[in-house]
Amino acid sequence: MTPPDAAPLVELRGLTKTYGEGETATMVLKGLDLTLEKGRMIALLGASGSGKSTLLNILGTLLRPTAGRFTMLGQELFGADDATLTDFRNRHIGFVFQFHNLLPDFSALENVIFPTAVREGVESAQARLRGAELLELVGLADRTHYRATKLSGGQKQRVAVARALMNKPDLILADEPTGNLDSVSAQQVMELIKVVNQREGTTFLISTHDERIAAQCEGRLEIRDGRII
Amino acid sequence: MRYGLKVAYRHLASNLSQTGLLVIGVAVAVFIFIFMSALIGGLADLMVNRTLGGFAHVTIQAEDRELPVLETGSNAELLVARQKSTRDATGIRDALPLLPVIDQLSGVAVSSPQITGGAVLIRGERVRQVGVTGVQPDRVTAIVAFDRYLQEGSLSLTGDGLLIGATLASDMNLSVGSPVTLRTDQGNTASLRVSGIYSTGVGQLDRASAYVDIRTARSLFDIPNAVSRIELKLTDLYEAEAVAARITATTGLDAEPWTATAQQLYEGLRAQSDTGLILKSFALITIVIGVASSLMLTTYRRRPEIGIMRAMGASQGFILFIFVTQGMIVGLVGGLIGASLGLAVLTPLTPSGEVAAGQLPIDVAQGSFGLAIGLTMVGATLAAILPARAASRIDPVEAIGQ
């Protein structure tokens, strides 16, 4: 495993997130503090409604916090505009979702290279080469040109892992990545995540309800009532 | 944005039945647009030709001459009946040097200087009163499309050539090559030979008109230097008033638009043109609504994908681009198919000569094909902007369903 660097990858301080306004306002994150070091593979646990997904979305720059400090790779992201956040997300963050993971009209390879192609405006030969390597890494070299809709659930998640790795991100956020898979496929995906974490040194934050998944991570964070406990 | 184009194309190609229906809808609307343009244009031509025959869009004539009033002695009273309209027999003296200037004026398609007068056409015992028009041999078809109406012979007027209508030829038992004599009111005569016989379907033109070389007309009517009038065809029929005003302002000559003499026809054509415009607008509105609603549905259906793309680092501009491009592609393809359909269907329907009874007076040349394709593309692109904006503003978190 790659040893963690001294400087943290992510730092959250006093982070709050409130949905709605006035009497209907609901505070989901209540002054949350979090430090995430590089190269770690951490499980994020918590009951439904505890703020797990909200935290993951804020870390993925898909959702804006209401207040607090949010620093990643030394860059203050709180209050950054949409273009800055989109570019930052593209370069430094990868996602693996539980549902709706792949673009259905694209092949496995096209899905994998999407993050690079959308930034460069073209599907370069270099991107295709890396995409093919990543598909090989996730054991799907023989499914390169298969439409996403022709892949099984487990294969889709492995393609999603490959896509998350495409731009060599510093952080991969996985929200219930095995929640929709049978136990064999789920274990395959977890094995893959472990390999990537160890080989590439990529930081993983894996949101899960499953204790068996959490047990395979090297660390765990639990969120309750909007705070890390 | 080559990659954006690819994504837009892939979206359209992934649901061929929906895209196909949309493109067919656009193509039908474009076909209606082209059909209406060709029909209204052809109908206008037919009405103009049937009602006024070979008429000019603007006519420049000699001004009315002030007739001299008798001098009176100091103890005499004078009662005068004044004839109102008598044109100078010598015609427009100053017009010829101005012809190149008139030809260059914007809106003027072609000019035809003419010498006109009354005469009798004589063939043996048969005599008919005719209106004679002397035209330049190279501009015979400038005002009346004789090339479309020619039944026999040729349009050559050089020398002793004479062009007459079919009714007149039948009345006088004339055919191409028949020798005739033309005697003018001034008492001048010319021996001519029928070179061509036309049939325009306009009574006056076919029954009592004769066309000769302008040089022949000069000697027949004793007008050695001037012209009786200059007739103009314009690029746009409906610009006649403006062009006439420009000619008067530029040359000082008296220019009369056709609308001044055929007000009812003008109003009829205007109403017809406006009706066509309304129908064409409806066709365009149909395209806009069709494309907008279809893309709205697509946007809704693809919300999770849009969310995924945004999460992978696609900017709002990229999302906007792929949906606007889809509208543009649908507009272009639908426009091209509709235009091709229009060309294929309307070309055989366009009468080659005279419009027969029961036949639609379609003129495929007035189909506004370029305009139809252009407006469709613009309309479809504009129609795509609203759904595209909605797509670009989709909240990725909500779309991914977390």
XYZ file of C-alpha atoms in Angstrom:
631
model
C 0.000 0.000 0.000
C 1.150 3.539 -0.728
C 1.984 5.284 2.510
C -0.160 8.346 3.164
C 1.451 11.760 2.516
C 1.808 14.127 5.411
C -0.443 16.844 3.866
C -4.133 15.894 3.981
C -6.062 15.451 0.759
C -9.280 16.908 2.131
C -10.001 19.135 5.080
C -13.490 20.068 6.194
C -13.956 22.455 9.101
C -17.247 23.410 10.661
C -19.094 22.336 7.535
C -22.853 22.774 7.535
C -25.487 22.004 4.968
C -29.045 23.187 5.300
C -31.833 22.283 2.869
C -34.758 24.635 2.457
C -35.380 27.980 4.094
C -37.309 29.435 7.008
C -39.518 27.102 8.946
C -38.941 24.224 6.532
C -35.154 24.480 6.766
C -33.438 21.225 7.656
C -29.816 21.159 8.746
C -28.265 17.879 7.617
C -24.589 18.531 8.321
C -24.004 20.320 11.585
C -20.508 21.712 11.818
C -18.752 18.636 10.505
C -14.954 18.319 10.739
C -13.074 15.813 8.600
C -9.516 15.218 7.491
C -8.865 12.693 4.741
C -5.325 11.649 4.047
C -3.960 10.629 0.646
C -3.838 6.976 -0.345
C -6.351 5.759 2.213
C -9.323 3.484 1.680
C -12.000 4.562 4.077
C -15.525 3.305 4.644
C -18.208 5.884 5.401
C -20.961 4.431 7.522
C -24.167 5.839 8.828
C -27.891 5.302 8.964
C -30.193 6.555 6.243
C -30.699 10.298 6.638
C -27.542 10.690 8.676
C -25.991 12.978 6.014
C -23.774 10.375 4.354
C -24.825 11.119 0.789
C -24.824 14.861 1.427
C -21.244 14.664 2.636
C -20.247 12.572 -0.367
C -21.870 15.030 -2.773
C -20.158 17.992 -1.152
C -16.796 16.201 -1.331
C -17.561 15.490 -5.002
C -18.242 19.230 -5.559
C -21.704 18.323 -6.820
C -23.345 20.058 -3.879
C -22.451 23.330 -2.205
C -22.131 23.496 1.579
C -24.018 26.212 3.427
C -21.097 27.241 5.621
C -17.655 26.130 6.754
C -14.303 25.484 5.144
C -13.755 22.966 2.373
C -10.192 22.552 1.227
C -8.940 19.925 -1.178
C -5.355 19.645 -2.386
C -4.782 22.996 -0.701
C -7.473 24.725 -2.784
C -10.395 26.418 -1.047
C -13.513 25.185 -2.800
C -16.168 26.818 -0.646
C -17.817 29.510 -2.761
C -15.999 28.552 -5.986
C -18.024 29.078 -9.175
C -19.530 26.241 -11.219
C -16.864 26.295 -13.939
C -14.056 26.026 -11.361
C -15.794 23.194 -9.518
C -16.553 21.331 -12.773
C -12.931 21.503 -13.890
C -11.673 20.533 -10.426
C -14.059 17.582 -10.319
C -12.965 16.442 -13.768
C -9.272 16.492 -12.875
C -9.197 15.337 -9.270
C -12.348 13.374 -8.412
C -13.784 10.101 -9.648
C -17.206 8.644 -8.929
C -18.723 5.197 -8.682
C -22.482 5.334 -8.139
C -24.904 2.624 -7.171
C -27.352 3.282 -10.066
C -27.332 5.076 -13.402
C -23.642 4.583 -13.625
C -22.896 4.407 -17.334
C -24.009 6.281 -20.432
C -26.246 3.678 -22.112
C -25.588 4.751 -25.722
C -21.825 4.415 -25.319
C -19.561 1.395 -25.418
C -17.520 0.318 -22.395
C -14.433 2.039 -23.814
C -16.328 5.222 -24.682
C -17.694 5.345 -21.141
C -14.239 4.919 -19.656
C -12.630 7.699 -21.692
C -15.542 10.148 -21.273
C -13.891 12.236 -18.503
C -10.824 12.867 -20.701
C -12.749 13.340 -23.949
C -15.142 15.866 -22.447
C -12.203 17.946 -21.222
C -10.143 17.700 -24.413
C -13.112 17.943 -26.792
C -11.950 14.886 -28.705
C -11.422 11.162 -28.180
C -7.659 11.085 -28.631
C -5.673 7.946 -29.441
C -3.831 8.397 -26.163
C -7.100 8.423 -24.246
C -8.276 5.323 -26.085
C -5.049 3.552 -25.186
C -5.388 4.396 -21.499
C -9.051 3.437 -21.610
C -8.175 0.041 -23.036
C -5.496 -0.470 -20.361
C -7.976 0.369 -17.631
C -10.530 -2.047 -19.046
C -7.818 -4.688 -18.991
C -7.061 -3.776 -15.378
C -10.716 -4.331 -14.427
C -10.787 -7.601 -16.361
C -13.001 -6.433 -19.212
C -10.538 -6.320 -22.122
C -12.925 -8.540 -24.078
C -15.868 -6.177 -23.515
C -14.231 -3.008 -24.852
C -16.784 -2.350 -27.587
C -19.833 -3.716 -25.829
C -22.659 -1.250 -25.349
C -23.157 -0.380 -21.680
C -26.644 -1.871 -21.830
C -25.184 -5.244 -22.857
C -23.050 -5.546 -19.713
C -24.042 -7.251 -16.473
C -24.416 -5.279 -13.245
C -21.000 -6.318 -11.986
C -19.357 -5.546 -15.312
C -20.978 -2.110 -15.325
C -19.541 -1.323 -11.906
C -16.096 -2.456 -13.028
C -16.369 -0.182 -16.060
C -17.405 2.590 -13.682
C -14.270 1.976 -11.596
C -12.162 2.133 -14.755
C -13.867 5.392 -15.761
C -13.341 6.850 -12.292
C -9.618 6.135 -12.729
C -9.373 7.617 -16.227
C -8.112 11.078 -15.264
C -5.876 9.681 -12.493
C -7.929 11.361 -9.769
C -6.739 11.974 -6.223
C -10.035 10.902 -4.693
C -12.665 8.369 -5.727
C -16.042 8.609 -4.085
C -18.036 5.386 -4.191
C -21.643 5.517 -3.034
C -22.889 2.028 -2.257
C -20.823 0.658 -5.149
C -21.859 -2.909 -4.403
C -25.358 -2.207 -3.146
C -26.972 -3.351 -6.371
C -24.795 -6.416 -6.987
C -24.881 -10.063 -6.044
C -22.293 -11.187 -3.506
C -19.861 -12.578 -6.114
C -19.937 -9.406 -8.233
C -19.757 -7.270 -5.089
C -16.619 -9.067 -3.965
C -15.064 -8.700 -7.435
C -15.652 -4.956 -7.354
C -14.178 -4.686 -3.849
C -11.125 -6.669 -4.855
C -10.679 -4.308 -7.788
C -10.958 -1.244 -5.558
C -8.337 -2.676 -3.231
C -5.988 -3.373 -6.132
C -6.388 0.137 -7.510
C -5.930 1.666 -4.079
C -2.730 -0.257 -3.517
C -1.327 -0.010 -7.049
C -2.287 3.589 -7.930
C -2.359 5.049 -4.443
C -5.787 6.486 -5.138
C -7.793 7.558 -2.110
C -11.200 5.877 -1.795
C -14.106 6.982 0.345
C -16.737 4.264 0.201
C -20.210 4.929 1.505
C -21.859 1.692 2.608
C -24.362 0.082 4.916
C -22.650 -3.268 4.567
C -20.345 -4.218 7.449
C -18.585 -6.779 5.216
C -17.587 -4.001 2.819
C -16.502 -1.732 5.629
C -14.413 -4.545 7.091
C -12.323 -4.646 3.914
C -11.373 -0.968 4.245
C -8.409 0.162 6.233
C -10.325 2.788 8.104
C -13.877 3.812 8.859
C -15.796 7.005 9.501
C -19.227 7.035 10.979
C -21.632 9.890 10.568
C -24.498 10.460 12.941
C -26.803 13.437 13.201
C -24.719 15.441 10.789
C -21.397 14.947 12.527
C -18.498 12.499 12.277
C -18.304 10.454 15.427
C -16.503 20.688 -30.005
C -16.065 17.566 -32.097
C -16.775 15.398 -29.096
C -19.969 17.339 -28.377
C -21.089 16.632 -31.942
C -20.445 12.954 -31.418
C -22.492 12.848 -28.215
C -25.340 14.774 -29.909
C -25.309 12.393 -32.863
C -25.220 9.370 -30.558
C -28.264 10.645 -28.675
C -30.198 11.034 -31.921
C -29.022 7.714 -33.336
C -29.822 5.787 -30.168
C -33.551 6.320 -30.564
C -34.089 6.084 -34.283
C -37.870 5.828 -34.167
C -38.262 9.032 -32.147
C -35.632 10.870 -34.186
C -37.111 9.565 -37.432
C -40.591 10.752 -36.518
C -39.243 14.148 -35.530
C -37.268 14.497 -38.759
C -40.311 13.416 -40.801
C -42.422 16.015 -38.990
C -39.894 18.725 -39.785
C -39.573 17.519 -43.383
C -43.353 17.648 -43.882
C -43.488 21.177 -42.488
C -40.622 22.194 -44.812
C -42.439 20.575 -47.725
C -45.580 22.578 -46.870
C -43.476 25.743 -46.684
C -41.969 25.051 -50.113
C -45.307 23.974 -51.593
C -46.963 27.178 -50.384
C -44.103 29.318 -51.725
C -44.263 27.621 -55.132
C -48.049 27.762 -55.262
C -48.437 31.371 -54.098
C -45.616 32.485 -56.433
C -47.050 30.554 -59.359
C -50.555 31.758 -58.598
C -49.370 35.374 -58.492
C -47.670 34.935 -61.869
C -50.785 33.324 -63.286
C -53.030 36.125 -62.019
C -50.685 38.780 -63.300
C -50.366 37.131 -66.697
C -54.044 36.317 -67.029
C -55.221 39.718 -65.860
C -52.705 42.053 -67.398
C -50.834 39.885 -69.840
C -47.407 41.138 -70.692
C -47.483 44.091 -68.438
C -44.600 46.152 -67.204
C -43.876 46.597 -63.530
C -42.967 50.242 -64.117
C -43.690 52.308 -67.219
C -41.828 55.498 -68.045
C -43.829 57.674 -70.409
C -43.680 61.128 -71.937
C -45.325 63.730 -69.768
C -48.598 65.270 -70.856
C -47.970 68.286 -73.022
C -49.595 71.548 -72.127
C -51.706 72.469 -75.138
C -51.367 76.083 -76.247
C -54.277 78.345 -75.407
C -55.499 80.749 -78.053
C -54.475 84.356 -77.640
C -57.392 86.753 -77.211
C -57.770 90.350 -78.142
C -58.553 92.882 -75.409
C -62.264 93.037 -76.228
C -62.865 89.360 -76.806
C -63.985 86.558 -74.519
C -62.664 83.093 -75.134
C -64.425 79.833 -74.374
C -62.072 76.876 -74.511
C -62.707 73.137 -74.274
C -59.357 71.712 -73.238
C -58.314 68.224 -74.143
C -56.731 66.716 -71.091
C -54.351 64.000 -72.156
C -52.356 64.243 -75.283
C -48.908 62.878 -75.296
C -46.089 64.356 -77.203
C -45.949 62.585 -80.513
C -42.207 62.644 -80.370
C -42.203 60.612 -77.129
C -39.475 60.789 -74.501
C -36.592 62.675 -75.994
C -34.164 62.516 -73.102
C -34.645 58.948 -72.004
C -32.176 57.076 -74.174
C -28.997 58.441 -72.578
C -30.565 57.653 -69.217
C -31.218 54.001 -70.058
C -27.905 52.731 -68.677
C -28.611 54.665 -65.466
C -32.073 53.126 -65.178
C -30.710 49.638 -65.894
C -28.256 50.025 -63.026
C -30.858 51.090 -60.460
C -31.372 48.546 -57.733
C -34.530 46.509 -58.237
C -34.572 46.896 -62.020
C -34.286 43.536 -63.778
C -34.580 44.636 -67.402
C -35.739 47.637 -69.409
C -37.402 47.798 -72.801
C -37.531 51.091 -74.714
C -40.491 51.014 -77.064
C -42.214 52.996 -79.804
C -45.968 52.500 -79.928
C -48.777 53.624 -82.146
C -51.936 52.648 -83.953
C -51.949 51.049 -87.389
C -53.926 48.790 -89.671
C -52.651 45.439 -90.750
C -53.518 44.618 -94.349
C -53.466 41.241 -96.077
C -55.307 41.364 -99.390
C -58.897 42.176 -98.619
C -58.547 41.647 -94.903
C -57.800 44.624 -92.686
C -57.496 44.759 -88.926
C -56.781 47.620 -86.500
C -53.747 46.791 -84.354
C -51.649 48.384 -81.681
C -48.043 48.314 -82.853
C -45.126 48.071 -80.449
C -41.605 48.547 -81.693
C -39.089 46.788 -79.439
C -35.365 46.201 -79.563
C -34.839 42.825 -81.270
C -32.650 41.596 -78.398
C -35.303 42.522 -75.805
C -38.380 40.962 -77.364
C -38.999 38.835 -74.286
C -38.115 41.521 -71.746
C -41.694 42.360 -70.795
C -43.843 39.606 -72.298
C -42.407 36.099 -72.075
C -42.985 35.431 -75.781
C -40.552 32.547 -75.633
C -43.105 30.709 -73.480
C -46.054 31.621 -75.684
C -44.563 31.146 -79.151
C -46.680 28.800 -81.239
C -45.007 29.061 -84.620
C -41.913 30.594 -86.181
C -39.298 32.526 -84.242
C -38.975 35.665 -82.168
C -36.617 37.300 -84.648
C -37.805 40.812 -85.483
C -34.717 42.029 -87.293
C -35.548 43.683 -90.595
C -39.097 42.977 -91.776
C -40.072 40.555 -89.029
C -43.502 40.828 -87.410
C -44.777 39.091 -84.318
C -48.553 38.704 -83.967
C -51.054 36.866 -81.820
C -52.722 33.600 -82.760
C -56.234 35.081 -82.847
C -55.158 37.830 -85.222
C -53.304 35.330 -87.406
C -56.381 33.139 -87.543
C -58.691 36.107 -88.320
C -56.495 37.188 -91.198
C -55.538 33.697 -92.285
C -51.843 34.401 -91.677
C -49.069 31.949 -91.039
C -45.323 32.241 -90.545
C -43.799 33.774 -93.663
C -47.009 35.492 -94.819
C -46.341 38.961 -96.287
C -48.431 41.805 -94.813
C -48.616 45.574 -94.986
C -48.757 47.819 -91.960
C -50.186 51.309 -92.450
C -50.001 53.791 -89.598
C -52.295 56.646 -88.704
C -49.604 58.948 -90.080
C -50.012 57.338 -93.493
C -46.664 55.534 -93.502
C -46.561 51.955 -94.696
C -44.170 49.061 -94.308
C -44.114 45.700 -96.009
C -43.425 43.023 -93.426
C -43.413 39.268 -93.128
C -44.906 37.288 -90.220
C -41.934 35.806 -88.369
C -43.694 34.438 -85.317
C -47.167 33.722 -83.919
C -47.792 33.618 -80.181
C -50.676 32.732 -77.938
C -50.629 34.322 -74.491
C -54.256 33.678 -73.602
C -54.731 37.420 -73.109
C -57.374 38.654 -75.546
C -55.968 42.072 -76.415
C -52.448 40.747 -76.958
C -53.543 37.805 -79.094
C -56.168 39.671 -81.116
C -55.006 43.224 -81.730
C -51.282 43.601 -81.109
C -48.277 43.466 -83.378
C -44.597 43.655 -82.509
C -41.948 44.990 -84.868
C -38.304 46.010 -84.765
C -37.971 49.393 -83.036
C -36.166 50.726 -86.139
C -39.173 49.824 -88.292
C -41.443 51.524 -85.766
C -39.322 54.688 -85.903
C -39.935 55.158 -89.593
C -43.577 54.054 -89.337
C -44.421 56.572 -86.627
C -41.949 59.307 -87.598
C -40.069 59.153 -84.326
C -36.428 59.214 -85.381
C -34.723 59.785 -82.006
C -37.095 59.425 -79.055
C -39.044 56.495 -77.615
C -42.766 56.372 -76.730
C -42.152 54.721 -73.411
C -39.743 52.572 -71.475
C -41.144 49.503 -69.798
C -39.346 47.872 -66.882
C -39.440 44.490 -65.244
C -38.304 44.434 -61.621
C -36.711 41.754 -59.538
C -39.573 42.103 -57.058
C -43.059 42.874 -58.291
C -43.972 44.494 -55.006
C -41.145 47.005 -55.109
C -42.691 48.833 -58.070
C -43.756 51.950 -56.159
C -40.370 52.406 -54.535
C -38.467 51.829 -57.777
C -40.759 54.202 -59.696
C -40.147 56.866 -57.081
C -36.397 56.271 -57.337
C -36.503 56.605 -61.140
C -38.429 59.863 -60.935
C -36.024 61.177 -58.305
C -32.936 60.078 -60.250
C -33.962 60.932 -63.806
C -36.820 63.392 -63.512
C -38.913 61.189 -65.805
C -42.530 60.294 -65.127
C -42.447 56.676 -63.886
C -45.686 54.875 -63.122
C -45.790 51.640 -61.107
C -48.198 48.915 -62.149
C -49.960 49.262 -58.832
C -51.251 52.692 -59.895
C -53.136 51.225 -62.843
C -54.101 47.869 -61.367
C -54.879 48.644 -57.751
C -57.368 45.793 -57.307
C -54.971 43.224 -58.680
C -52.255 44.614 -56.467
C -54.442 44.302 -53.391
C -55.471 40.795 -54.426
C -51.863 39.715 -54.843
C -50.958 41.314 -51.534
C -53.733 39.467 -49.739
C -52.657 36.233 -51.412
C -49.034 36.820 -50.486
C -49.998 37.630 -46.883
C -52.084 34.463 -46.677
C -49.113 32.468 -47.938
C -46.907 34.132 -45.353
C -49.311 33.200 -42.554
C -49.465 29.566 -43.724
C -45.676 29.409 -44.004
C -45.383 30.907 -40.518
C -47.641 28.156 -39.205
C -45.365 25.574 -40.838
C -42.369 27.143 -39.082
C -44.203 27.316 -35.760
C -45.019 23.615 -36.144
C -41.313 22.892 -36.574
C -40.378 24.946 -33.530
C -43.043 23.355 -31.319
C -42.231 19.854 -32.594
C -38.512 20.151 -32.001
C -38.911 21.903 -28.645
C -41.386 19.373 -27.262
C -39.404 16.398 -28.514
C -36.172 17.712 -27.005
C -37.985 18.536 -23.763
C -38.991 14.877 -23.545
C -35.461 13.779 -24.420
C -34.052 16.068 -21.753
C -36.397 14.587 -19.188
C -35.634 11.037 -20.252
C -31.898 11.637 -20.131
C -31.759 13.370 -16.768
C -29.699 10.594 -15.110
C -27.233 10.615 -18.016
C -26.942 14.388 -17.828
C -26.254 13.990 -14.114
C -23.550 11.412 -14.819
C -21.956 13.617 -17.481
C -21.937 16.606 -15.138
C -20.381 14.434 -12.404
C -17.668 13.332 -14.846
C -16.758 16.957 -15.487
C -18.983 18.002 -18.386
C -19.593 21.733 -18.162
C -22.995 23.376 -18.446
C -21.833 24.728 -21.815
C -21.127 21.181 -23.044
C -24.628 20.004 -22.095
C -26.138 23.100 -23.743
C -24.089 22.434 -26.883
C -25.127 18.798 -27.291
C -28.835 19.564 -27.024
C -28.738 22.675 -29.247
C -26.739 20.632 -31.769
C -29.430 17.959 -31.738
C -31.993 20.620 -32.674
C -29.695 21.908 -35.395
C -29.099 18.422 -36.843
C -32.832 17.662 -36.838
C -33.480 21.017 -38.548
C -30.787 20.439 -41.168
C -31.704 16.837 -41.967
C -35.456 17.547 -41.882
C -34.898 20.649 -44.008
C -32.864 18.775 -46.608
C -35.336 15.881 -46.777
C -38.306 18.268 -46.994
C -36.574 20.313 -49.698
C -35.659 17.188 -51.685
C -39.230 15.974 -51.351
C -40.459 19.373 -52.504
C -38.176 19.323 -55.516
C -39.140 15.757 -56.419
C -42.888 16.310 -56.043
C -43.227 19.870 -57.338
C -40.979 19.667 -60.400
C -43.324 17.322 -62.302
C -46.305 19.370 -61.079
C -44.905 22.614 -62.501
C -46.641 23.306 -65.835
C -44.095 23.623 -68.625
C -46.113 26.218 -70.512
C -49.616 27.516 -70.089
C -51.498 26.360 -66.976
C -54.241 23.989 -68.084
C -57.705 24.021 -66.559
C -57.742 22.150 -63.268
C -53.957 22.274 -62.976
C -52.283 23.939 -60.004
C -50.178 26.931 -61.103
C -47.143 25.695 -59.159
C -43.808 27.287 -59.969
C -41.048 25.140 -58.452
C -38.533 27.923 -59.116
C -40.353 30.045 -56.527
C -40.192 27.301 -53.899
C -37.816 29.290 -51.636
C -35.766 26.132 -51.001
C -32.773 27.901 -49.471
C -34.982 30.047 -47.287
C -36.961 27.004 -46.154
C -33.819 25.086 -45.152
C -32.241 28.149 -43.537
C -35.327 29.125 -41.546
C -35.864 25.522 -40.476
C -32.332 25.232 -39.178
C -32.608 28.540 -37.326
C -36.086 27.627 -36.016
C -35.027 24.156 -34.854
C -31.889 25.542 -33.225
C -33.841 28.244 -31.404
C -36.429 25.651 -30.400
C -33.648 23.553 -28.879
C -32.324 26.375 -26.726
C -35.052 26.170 -24.084
C -34.747 22.404 -23.455
C -30.969 22.679 -23.747
C -30.892 25.383 -21.083
C -33.108 23.243 -18.886
C -30.753 20.293 -19.432
C -27.650 22.319 -18.601
C -29.233 23.463 -15.341
C -30.196 20.015 -14.147
C -28.916 19.417 -10.648
C -26.565 16.438 -11.008
C -27.238 15.241 -7.476
C -30.973 15.184 -8.061
C -30.553 13.631 -11.513
C -28.345 10.805 -10.307
C -31.007 10.140 -7.718
C -29.049 10.414 -4.571
